[in-house]
Short mmCIF file of C-alpha atoms and ligand atoms in Angstrom, two decimals:
data_model
loop_
_atom_site.label_atom_id
_atom_site.label_comp_id
_atom_site.label_asym_id
_atom_site.label_seq_id
_atom_site.Cartn_x
_atom_site.Cartn_y
_atom_site.Cartn_z
CA MET Q 218 102.40 143.10 92.38
CA ALA Q 219 104.07 140.75 94.81
CA LEU Q 220 101.08 141.11 97.09
CA ASN Q 221 98.77 140.24 94.25
CA LEU Q 222 100.67 137.09 93.52
CA THR Q 223 100.46 136.02 97.15
CA GLU Q 224 96.74 136.55 97.16
CA LYS Q 225 96.35 134.54 94.03
CA GLU Q 226 98.38 131.68 95.40
CA CYS Q 227 96.22 131.90 98.44
CA ALA Q 228 92.96 131.41 96.60
CA PRO Q 229 91.20 128.56 98.45
CA GLY Q 230 92.54 125.19 97.33
CA GLY Q 231 95.14 126.36 94.86
CA ASP Q 232 95.02 124.47 91.56
CA ALA Q 233 91.51 123.90 90.18
CA GLY Q 234 89.61 124.55 93.43
CA ARG Q 235 90.40 121.90 96.03
CA GLY Q 236 92.41 119.83 93.54
CA SER Q 237 91.99 116.49 91.74
CA TRP Q 238 94.11 113.66 90.35
CA GLY Q 239 95.25 113.88 86.75
CA SER Q 240 94.89 110.17 85.97
CA SER Q 241 93.96 106.83 87.52
CA PHE Q 242 97.61 105.81 87.37
CA GLY Q 243 98.59 108.98 89.23
CA PHE Q 244 96.00 108.28 91.90
CA ILE Q 245 97.14 104.67 92.31
CA MET Q 246 100.76 105.77 92.70
CA ALA Q 247 99.81 108.44 95.26
CA ALA Q 248 97.56 106.11 97.27
CA ALA Q 249 100.07 103.26 97.08
CA GLY Q 250 102.66 105.84 98.13
CA SER Q 251 100.59 106.55 101.22
CA ALA Q 252 100.17 102.86 101.97
CA VAL Q 253 103.73 101.75 101.27
CA GLY Q 254 105.86 103.17 104.04
CA LEU Q 255 107.95 102.40 107.07
CA GLY Q 256 105.08 100.08 108.00
CA ASN Q 257 105.92 97.77 105.10
CA ILE Q 258 109.69 97.72 105.07
CA TRP Q 259 110.48 98.35 108.71
CA GLY Q 260 107.29 97.30 110.53
CA PHE Q 261 106.19 94.22 108.62
CA PRO Q 262 109.43 92.19 108.88
CA MET Q 263 109.70 93.26 112.53
CA GLN Q 264 106.19 91.93 113.23
CA VAL Q 265 106.91 88.73 111.32
CA GLY Q 266 109.93 88.31 113.58
CA LYS Q 267 107.89 88.85 116.74
CA GLY Q 268 104.92 86.82 115.50
CA GLY Q 269 106.90 83.68 114.76
CA GLY Q 270 107.43 83.90 111.02
CA ALA Q 271 105.16 82.51 108.32
CA VAL Q 272 102.05 82.16 110.50
CA PHE Q 273 102.01 85.92 110.95
CA VAL Q 274 102.29 86.32 107.19
CA LEU Q 275 99.27 84.08 106.64
CA LEU Q 276 97.12 85.84 109.23
CA TYR Q 277 98.19 89.18 107.81
CA LEU Q 278 96.97 88.21 104.34
CA VAL Q 279 93.62 87.06 105.74
CA CYS Q 280 93.22 90.40 107.54
CA VAL Q 281 94.07 92.40 104.41
CA VAL Q 282 91.53 90.58 102.25
CA PHE Q 283 88.58 90.23 104.61
CA VAL Q 284 88.84 93.18 106.98
CA CYS Q 285 91.02 95.91 105.52
CA PHE Q 286 90.27 95.82 101.82
CA PRO Q 287 86.56 96.42 102.47
CA ILE Q 288 87.44 99.48 104.60
CA LEU Q 289 89.76 100.81 101.92
CA VAL Q 290 86.87 100.61 99.44
CA ALA Q 291 84.56 102.28 101.98
CA GLU Q 292 86.94 105.18 102.61
CA LEU Q 293 87.43 105.80 98.89
CA ALA Q 294 83.68 105.68 98.24
CA LEU Q 295 82.92 108.11 101.07
CA GLY Q 296 85.65 110.48 99.94
CA ARG Q 297 84.63 110.45 96.31
CA ALA Q 298 80.92 110.82 97.02
CA SER Q 299 81.41 113.82 99.32
CA ALA Q 300 84.49 115.38 97.67
CA ARG Q 301 85.48 116.64 101.11
CA ASP Q 302 88.15 116.20 103.76
CA PRO Q 303 87.37 113.57 106.45
CA ILE Q 304 85.41 116.00 108.64
CA GLY Q 305 83.42 117.36 105.70
CA ALA Q 306 82.78 113.87 104.35
CA PHE Q 307 80.70 113.01 107.42
CA GLN Q 308 79.07 116.47 107.51
CA VAL Q 309 77.95 116.30 103.89
CA THR Q 310 76.53 112.79 104.12
CA ARG Q 311 74.95 113.13 107.62
CA PRO Q 312 74.55 116.85 108.30
CA GLY Q 313 73.67 117.97 111.81
CA THR Q 314 74.90 114.81 113.52
CA PRO Q 315 77.99 114.30 115.67
CA TRP Q 316 79.49 111.90 113.09
CA TRP Q 317 81.92 114.61 111.97
CA LEU Q 318 83.80 113.88 115.19
CA ALA Q 319 84.96 110.63 113.62
CA GLY Q 320 86.58 112.71 110.90
CA ALA Q 321 88.05 115.08 113.47
CA LEU Q 322 89.63 112.12 115.26
CA GLY Q 323 91.27 111.14 111.99
CA VAL Q 324 92.58 114.63 111.30
CA THR Q 325 94.07 114.75 114.80
CA ALA Q 326 95.59 111.31 114.28
CA GLY Q 327 97.26 112.55 111.10
CA VAL Q 328 99.09 115.23 113.08
CA GLY Q 329 99.89 112.80 115.90
CA ILE Q 330 101.20 110.00 113.67
CA LEU Q 331 103.33 112.33 111.58
CA SER Q 332 104.89 113.76 114.75
CA PHE Q 333 106.71 110.47 115.41
CA TYR Q 334 106.76 109.13 111.83
CA SER Q 335 108.88 112.11 110.79
CA VAL Q 336 111.42 111.23 113.49
CA ILE Q 337 111.90 107.69 112.16
CA ALA Q 338 111.92 109.00 108.60
CA GLY Q 339 114.74 111.31 109.74
CA TRP Q 340 116.74 108.27 110.88
CA THR Q 341 116.37 106.68 107.46
CA LEU Q 342 117.65 109.84 105.76
CA ALA Q 343 120.69 109.92 108.04
CA TYR Q 344 121.38 106.23 107.38
CA VAL Q 345 121.60 106.86 103.63
CA TRP Q 346 124.69 108.88 104.51
CA TYR Q 347 125.98 106.52 107.20
CA SER Q 348 125.79 103.52 104.86
CA PHE Q 349 127.67 105.50 102.27
CA THR Q 350 130.47 106.36 104.71
CA GLY Q 351 130.28 102.99 106.47
CA ALA Q 352 130.15 104.81 109.83
CA ALA Q 353 127.40 102.57 111.24
CA GLY Q 354 129.04 99.32 110.17
CA GLN Q 355 131.66 98.68 112.85
CA ASN Q 356 129.42 98.43 115.88
CA PRO Q 357 125.93 99.14 114.58
CA GLY Q 358 124.05 98.57 117.84
CA ALA Q 359 126.09 101.06 119.84
CA PHE Q 360 126.20 103.45 116.90
CA PHE Q 361 122.40 103.46 116.67
CA VAL Q 362 121.94 104.12 120.39
CA ALA Q 363 124.39 107.01 120.32
CA PHE Q 364 122.90 108.40 117.11
CA VAL Q 365 119.27 108.54 118.31
CA ALA Q 366 120.35 110.08 121.60
CA ASP Q 367 121.78 113.07 119.72
CA GLY Q 368 118.79 115.38 120.11
CA GLY Q 369 120.10 118.31 118.09
CA LYS Q 370 120.95 116.25 115.04
CA ASN Q 371 117.61 114.44 115.11
CA VAL Q 372 115.54 117.58 115.56
CA LEU Q 373 117.17 118.88 112.38
CA LEU Q 374 116.58 115.58 110.57
CA SER Q 375 112.88 115.38 111.42
CA PHE Q 376 112.43 119.04 110.52
CA GLY Q 377 114.17 118.26 107.22
CA VAL Q 378 111.65 115.50 106.54
CA LEU Q 379 108.79 117.89 107.29
CA VAL Q 380 110.23 120.60 105.06
CA ILE Q 381 110.50 118.18 102.10
CA THR Q 382 106.99 116.87 102.78
CA ALA Q 383 105.52 120.36 103.04
CA ALA Q 384 107.35 121.50 99.90
CA ILE Q 385 105.78 118.66 97.90
CA ILE Q 386 102.21 119.18 99.04
CA LEU Q 387 102.52 122.95 98.64
CA GLY Q 388 102.48 122.14 94.91
CA GLY Q 389 98.91 120.90 95.24
CA VAL Q 390 97.28 117.55 94.55
CA ARG Q 391 98.21 117.12 90.92
CA GLN Q 392 101.41 119.17 90.57
CA GLY Q 393 102.74 118.22 93.98
CA ILE Q 394 101.57 114.90 95.44
CA GLU Q 395 100.79 113.09 92.19
CA LYS Q 396 103.92 114.21 90.36
CA ALA Q 397 106.20 113.21 93.23
CA ALA Q 398 104.50 109.82 93.62
CA LYS Q 399 104.79 109.03 89.91
CA VAL Q 400 108.57 109.34 90.17
CA MET Q 401 109.19 108.02 93.67
CA MET Q 402 107.03 104.90 93.60
CA PRO Q 403 108.45 103.30 90.42
CA ALA Q 404 111.95 104.06 91.78
CA LEU Q 405 110.99 102.35 95.01
CA PHE Q 406 109.71 99.21 93.25
CA LEU Q 407 112.82 98.97 91.13
CA LEU Q 408 115.13 99.29 94.13
CA LEU Q 409 113.16 96.73 96.08
CA VAL Q 410 113.33 94.12 93.34
CA LEU Q 411 117.07 94.68 92.84
CA LEU Q 412 117.67 94.37 96.58
CA GLY Q 413 115.52 91.22 96.76
CA VAL Q 414 117.51 89.54 94.01
CA ARG Q 415 120.80 90.51 95.65
CA ALA Q 416 119.63 89.28 99.06
CA LEU Q 417 118.77 85.83 97.68
CA PHE Q 418 122.45 85.27 96.95
CA LEU Q 419 123.56 85.99 100.50
CA PRO Q 420 124.95 83.08 102.55
CA GLY Q 421 122.01 83.04 104.99
CA ALA Q 422 119.32 83.14 102.32
CA ALA Q 423 118.05 79.55 102.62
CA GLU Q 424 117.68 79.71 106.39
CA GLY Q 425 116.01 83.11 106.21
CA LEU Q 426 113.55 81.99 103.56
CA ALA Q 427 112.64 78.86 105.51
CA TYR Q 428 111.87 80.98 108.55
CA TYR Q 429 109.86 83.41 106.48
CA LEU Q 430 107.87 80.91 104.43
CA LYS Q 431 107.36 77.77 106.53
CA PRO Q 432 104.48 78.26 108.92
CA ASP Q 433 104.68 76.81 112.42
CA PHE Q 434 100.97 76.12 112.90
CA SER Q 435 101.19 75.90 116.66
CA GLU Q 436 101.10 79.71 116.60
CA ILE Q 437 97.97 80.05 114.49
CA ALA Q 438 95.59 80.13 117.44
CA ASN Q 439 97.72 82.67 119.23
CA ILE Q 440 95.39 85.63 119.71
CA SER Q 441 98.13 88.19 120.15
CA VAL Q 442 99.56 87.25 116.76
CA LEU Q 443 96.16 87.78 115.12
CA ASN Q 444 95.83 91.05 116.98
CA ALA Q 445 99.21 92.22 115.75
CA ALA Q 446 98.44 91.11 112.19
CA LEU Q 447 95.24 93.13 112.02
CA GLY Q 448 96.88 96.20 113.54
CA GLN Q 449 99.73 95.94 111.07
CA ALA Q 450 97.40 95.53 108.08
CA PHE Q 451 95.43 98.57 109.20
CA PHE Q 452 98.45 100.78 109.56
CA SER Q 453 100.04 99.51 106.38
CA LEU Q 454 97.01 100.33 104.26
CA SER Q 455 96.74 103.82 105.83
CA LEU Q 456 93.25 103.10 107.13
CA GLY Q 457 91.20 104.46 109.99
CA MET Q 458 92.09 108.14 109.87
CA GLY Q 459 90.58 109.29 106.60
CA ALA Q 460 93.78 109.38 104.55
CA MET Q 461 91.95 107.34 101.92
CA ILE Q 462 88.80 109.46 102.33
CA THR Q 463 90.97 112.48 101.51
CA TYR Q 464 92.72 110.83 98.56
CA GLY Q 465 89.34 109.48 97.38
CA SER Q 466 87.92 113.00 97.48
CA TYR Q 467 90.28 113.99 94.65
CA LEU Q 468 89.06 111.12 92.43
CA SER Q 469 87.12 111.67 89.27
CA LYS Q 470 83.88 109.71 88.89
CA LYS Q 471 85.31 108.06 85.82
CA THR Q 472 87.94 106.17 87.79
CA ASN Q 473 86.96 102.66 88.82
CA GLY Q 474 87.30 102.95 92.60
CA VAL Q 475 87.18 99.24 93.37
CA LYS Q 476 89.79 98.35 90.80
CA SER Q 477 92.05 101.15 92.02
CA ALA Q 478 91.60 99.94 95.60
CA GLY Q 479 92.65 96.48 94.41
CA TRP Q 480 95.82 97.92 92.92
CA VAL Q 481 96.64 99.89 96.05
CA ALA Q 482 96.11 96.94 98.41
CA GLY Q 483 97.93 94.60 96.02
CA LEU Q 484 100.97 96.85 95.66
CA ASP Q 485 101.11 97.50 99.38
CA THR Q 486 101.00 93.78 100.16
CA CYS Q 487 103.60 92.95 97.50
CA VAL Q 488 106.00 95.51 98.92
CA ALA Q 489 105.59 94.15 102.45
CA LEU Q 490 106.13 90.58 101.26
CA LEU Q 491 109.12 91.59 99.15
CA ALA Q 492 110.63 93.48 102.07
CA GLY Q 493 110.63 90.16 103.93
CA PHE Q 494 112.59 88.62 101.05
CA VAL Q 495 115.25 91.28 101.58
CA ILE Q 496 115.35 91.43 105.39
CA PHE Q 497 115.27 87.73 106.35
CA PRO Q 498 117.94 86.40 104.00
CA ALA Q 499 119.99 89.44 104.97
CA GLY Q 500 119.38 88.99 108.69
CA PHE Q 501 120.12 85.26 108.72
CA SER Q 502 123.41 85.82 106.96
CA ILE Q 503 124.59 87.59 110.14
CA VAL Q 504 125.92 85.25 112.82
CA GLY Q 505 123.76 85.23 115.95
CA PHE Q 506 120.75 86.92 114.30
CA ASN Q 507 117.51 86.49 116.22
CA PRO Q 508 114.44 87.74 114.33
CA ALA Q 509 112.34 87.78 117.50
CA GLU Q 510 114.54 90.49 118.96
CA GLY Q 511 113.10 92.84 116.38
CA GLY Q 512 112.40 96.38 117.40
CA PRO Q 513 113.93 99.27 115.57
CA GLY Q 514 117.22 97.40 115.86
CA LEU Q 515 116.21 94.96 113.13
CA ILE Q 516 116.96 97.52 110.47
CA PHE Q 517 119.10 100.24 111.99
CA ALA Q 518 121.23 98.23 114.38
CA VAL Q 519 121.58 94.91 112.54
CA LEU Q 520 121.72 95.39 108.79
CA PRO Q 521 124.60 97.93 108.72
CA SER Q 522 127.01 95.24 109.97
CA LEU Q 523 126.02 93.10 106.99
CA PHE Q 524 126.46 96.01 104.60
CA ALA Q 525 129.91 96.63 106.05
CA ALA Q 526 130.96 93.00 105.62
CA MET Q 527 129.63 92.07 102.19
CA PRO Q 528 131.19 92.89 98.83
CA GLY Q 529 129.47 95.95 97.37
CA GLY Q 530 127.80 96.46 100.72
CA ALA Q 531 127.97 100.25 100.72
CA LEU Q 532 125.97 100.32 97.51
CA PHE Q 533 123.45 97.79 98.87
CA GLY Q 534 123.17 99.83 102.07
CA VAL Q 535 122.67 103.15 100.35
CA ALA Q 536 120.06 101.62 98.01
CA PHE Q 537 118.25 100.10 100.98
CA PHE Q 538 118.02 103.33 102.95
CA VAL Q 539 117.10 105.37 99.86
CA LEU Q 540 114.27 102.88 99.37
CA LEU Q 541 113.19 103.30 102.98
CA SER Q 542 113.36 107.11 102.69
CA LEU Q 543 111.22 107.16 99.54
CA ALA Q 544 108.65 104.94 101.22
CA ALA Q 545 108.59 107.13 104.32
CA LEU Q 546 108.26 110.38 102.38
CA THR Q 547 105.28 109.37 100.24
CA SER Q 548 103.52 108.24 103.43
CA ALA Q 549 104.41 111.43 105.29
CA ILE Q 550 102.86 113.33 102.39
CA SER Q 551 99.50 111.63 102.95
CA LEU Q 552 99.69 112.17 106.70
CA LEU Q 553 100.21 115.91 106.25
CA GLU Q 554 97.64 116.16 103.45
CA VAL Q 555 94.78 115.08 105.74
CA PRO Q 556 94.99 118.01 108.22
CA THR Q 557 95.87 120.31 105.30
CA ALA Q 558 92.71 119.29 103.44
CA ALA Q 559 90.69 119.85 106.60
CA LEU Q 560 91.79 123.50 106.62
CA VAL Q 561 91.54 123.96 102.82
CA ASP Q 562 87.94 122.72 102.91
CA ARG Q 563 87.26 125.33 105.60
CA GLY Q 564 88.32 128.11 103.26
CA TRP Q 565 92.05 128.31 104.05
CA CYS Q 566 94.52 128.74 101.25
CA ARG Q 567 96.66 125.67 100.74
CA ARG Q 568 99.90 127.48 101.50
CA LYS Q 569 98.81 128.75 104.90
CA ALA Q 570 97.25 125.40 105.75
CA VAL Q 571 100.42 123.46 104.88
CA LEU Q 572 102.69 125.82 106.80
CA LEU Q 573 100.53 125.87 109.90
CA MET Q 574 100.13 122.08 110.04
CA ALA Q 575 103.78 121.34 109.26
CA GLY Q 576 104.79 123.78 112.00
CA LEU Q 577 102.45 122.14 114.49
CA VAL Q 578 103.80 118.69 113.65
CA ALA Q 579 107.38 119.95 113.94
CA LEU Q 580 106.71 121.21 117.47
CA MET Q 581 105.13 117.91 118.44
CA ALA Q 582 108.05 115.97 116.96
CA VAL Q 583 110.54 117.52 119.39
CA PRO Q 584 109.57 115.50 122.48
CA SER Q 585 109.61 112.29 120.36
CA VAL Q 586 113.13 113.11 119.22
CA LEU Q 587 114.32 113.89 122.74
CA SER Q 588 112.74 110.69 124.09
CA GLN Q 589 115.40 108.54 122.45
CA GLY Q 590 117.97 109.11 125.15
CA ALA Q 591 118.47 112.88 125.21
CA VAL Q 592 116.02 113.78 127.99
CA SER Q 593 115.56 111.21 130.72
CA TRP Q 594 111.92 111.81 131.74
CA LEU Q 595 110.85 111.57 128.09
CA THR Q 596 112.86 108.37 127.73
CA LYS Q 597 110.59 106.84 130.33
CA VAL Q 598 107.39 108.85 130.57
CA PRO Q 599 106.16 108.55 134.19
CA GLY Q 600 103.21 106.22 134.57
CA THR Q 601 103.60 104.58 131.16
CA GLY Q 602 106.94 102.80 131.22
CA MET Q 603 107.43 103.90 127.62
CA ASP Q 604 109.48 106.51 125.86
CA PHE Q 605 107.49 109.40 124.41
CA LEU Q 606 107.85 108.22 120.81
CA SER Q 607 106.52 104.74 121.65
CA LEU Q 608 103.74 106.35 123.67
CA MET Q 609 102.68 108.39 120.62
CA ALA Q 610 102.84 105.29 118.42
CA THR Q 611 100.67 103.38 120.89
CA VAL Q 612 98.07 106.11 121.36
CA TRP Q 613 97.61 106.77 117.66
CA ASN Q 614 98.24 103.39 116.06
CA ASN Q 615 96.75 101.07 118.67
CA TRP Q 616 93.84 103.27 119.73
CA ALA Q 617 92.96 106.12 117.38
CA LEU Q 618 93.26 104.13 114.14
CA PRO Q 619 91.19 101.08 115.18
CA ILE Q 620 88.52 103.33 116.74
CA GLY Q 621 88.50 105.46 113.58
CA GLY Q 622 88.28 102.34 111.41
CA LEU Q 623 85.40 100.98 113.48
CA LEU Q 624 83.51 104.26 113.16
CA ILE Q 625 84.13 104.43 109.41
CA SER Q 626 82.95 100.87 108.76
CA VAL Q 627 79.83 101.34 110.89
CA PHE Q 628 79.12 104.67 109.22
CA VAL Q 629 79.52 103.41 105.67
CA GLY Q 630 77.91 100.02 106.33
CA TRP Q 631 74.90 101.20 108.33
CA VAL Q 632 74.50 104.97 108.62
CA TRP Q 633 75.37 106.55 105.30
CA GLY Q 634 74.46 103.25 103.74
CA ALA Q 635 76.26 100.43 101.99
CA ASP Q 636 73.84 100.79 99.06
CA LYS Q 637 74.86 104.44 98.61
CA ALA Q 638 78.52 103.44 98.59
CA VAL Q 639 77.85 100.72 96.00
CA ALA Q 640 75.93 103.20 93.83
CA GLU Q 641 78.81 105.68 94.12
CA LEU Q 642 81.32 103.07 93.03
CA GLN Q 643 79.14 101.97 90.14
CA ALA Q 644 78.67 105.54 88.83
CA GLU Q 645 79.57 106.13 85.17
CA GLY Q 646 79.11 102.45 84.38
CA ASN Q 647 82.03 101.26 86.55
CA SER Q 648 81.88 97.62 87.55
CA PHE Q 649 81.93 96.43 91.15
CA PRO Q 650 82.25 92.65 91.10
CA GLY Q 651 81.40 91.10 94.45
CA ALA Q 652 79.42 94.12 95.62
CA ARG Q 653 77.15 91.94 97.77
CA LEU Q 654 80.09 90.26 99.44
CA TRP Q 655 81.57 93.70 100.13
CA VAL Q 656 78.33 94.83 101.80
CA PHE Q 657 78.46 91.79 104.07
CA LEU Q 658 82.12 92.34 104.93
CA ILE Q 659 81.79 96.07 105.68
CA ARG Q 660 78.66 95.60 107.80
CA TYR Q 661 79.65 92.59 109.85
CA VAL Q 662 83.16 91.27 109.38
CA SER Q 663 85.20 94.49 109.51
CA PRO Q 664 83.49 96.11 112.51
CA LEU Q 665 83.44 92.91 114.56
CA ALA Q 666 87.06 92.13 113.81
CA ILE Q 667 88.13 95.65 114.80
CA LEU Q 668 86.01 95.59 117.93
CA PHE Q 669 87.72 92.35 118.86
CA VAL Q 670 91.13 93.92 118.42
CA ILE Q 671 90.19 96.98 120.47
CA ILE Q 672 89.00 94.75 123.30
CA MET Q 673 92.12 92.62 123.12
CA THR Q 674 94.31 95.73 123.19
CA ALA Q 675 92.48 97.00 126.28
CA ARG Q 676 92.83 93.63 128.00
CA GLY Q 677 96.50 93.46 127.09
CA MET Q 678 96.96 96.85 128.68
CA TYR Q 679 95.45 95.82 131.99
CA ALA Q 680 97.22 92.47 131.93
CA GLY Q 681 100.60 93.95 131.28
N1 LIG Z 893 100.80 103.29 105.63
C1 LIG Z 893 102.00 103.95 106.02
C2 LIG Z 893 103.06 102.90 106.35
O1 LIG Z 893 102.87 101.75 106.13
C3 LIG Z 893 101.81 104.91 107.15
C4 LIG Z 893 100.67 105.84 106.94
C5 LIG Z 893 100.59 106.85 106.04
C6 LIG Z 893 99.43 105.80 107.58
N2 LIG Z 893 99.36 107.44 106.12
C7 LIG Z 893 98.65 106.81 107.04
C8 LIG Z 893 98.93 104.97 108.56
C9 LIG Z 893 97.36 107.00 107.48
C10 LIG Z 893 97.65 105.17 109.00
C11 LIG Z 893 96.85 106.16 108.47
O2 LIG Z 893 104.12 103.23 106.83
#
């Protein structure tokens, strides 16, 4: 009997074959959940700080509209047309060619990114507790350094993140991912708006807003700022590794793919912009705050002192880190779903696929955890000058994602065919306004812009 049940649960794909979204709203929440993550609330304000404020924001918006949105549409179209994981999507549309390797790169990147993403997500979980107790508030900088150096505690935290993530996607596409996103994302938006309103009444609000919103145009021609803006937009929209191919593969033909993509990109951008409205007023209300000294410190080592000092700060702090944890979890879900889907589409049952991939990621997370001060050679990996976690972030974010994005845009624009993608998106009478503009962007603008960034990254590496 028990054995029977196991076998049944282990039918390939679980619910309704490989799974599908229950509604357009559910899909938008899940895809926005993937996009909205640490990249928006932790990464975006940090990059704005490094990139000199409002000019970065402007360049970021240009990158989202002209380079990244077209790729988001391309990934969704390819996923929906093939109804396969990223490897299968290339195999089905161009059988017998090596293009599937582009999908394999993405699947590998999913495992690699989650291996360090789960570590940072673990920090956010711990800080929910620390803001409640006020433990981090007295000397937040030193507290953060000591906290991340505690290897045992952080191994447990990142494993905890992976266990929650795995538990959700074990439920399948509709009963697991979609259900969780439909609760977590509205909660996240609500918290963010409340925090934004509260932050505007902090003593440093005016100064912070000026920094955030007034562009200093002397920076606009700064190539490294443009480079950072495109990289950030890419990561924030979960592009370049087939996460959106995978989520697109669960879409029904009735859903308007372009409109949904608009919602996803719009929500993601709004959350990033709103996060700036929380972080900068908050930061500037701390004496001696320097946004350019961003790094992980911006959130973990700076804000807790504010929470400790302001009236109702514990509540503000807990709400902030709950928000960050929700954002991180819905993104972790999409990162684990990509390698899971790759196995499910090769005949594995979902349960075995989830457990194997989560276990693999957990093993790979250990060196990232220990690189934060616990083990000295991981803290400065020989030959790189970086700690292992930063090395992972660099390899996957700065190399694998742009290369993956370049391959996807070339494939959809030229190889599979932009016309096929347009036809796919117009199936069932769905409208695709600006289809011709999209074809131009995906064929020329996106690939050239990404190529430019890859070259600049390579040059930056040799220069520095
Ligand atoms: N977009 C998420 C963030 O902003 C991270 C993420 C989730 C991601 N899935 C991805 C990035 C796939 C690249 C590819 O934090």
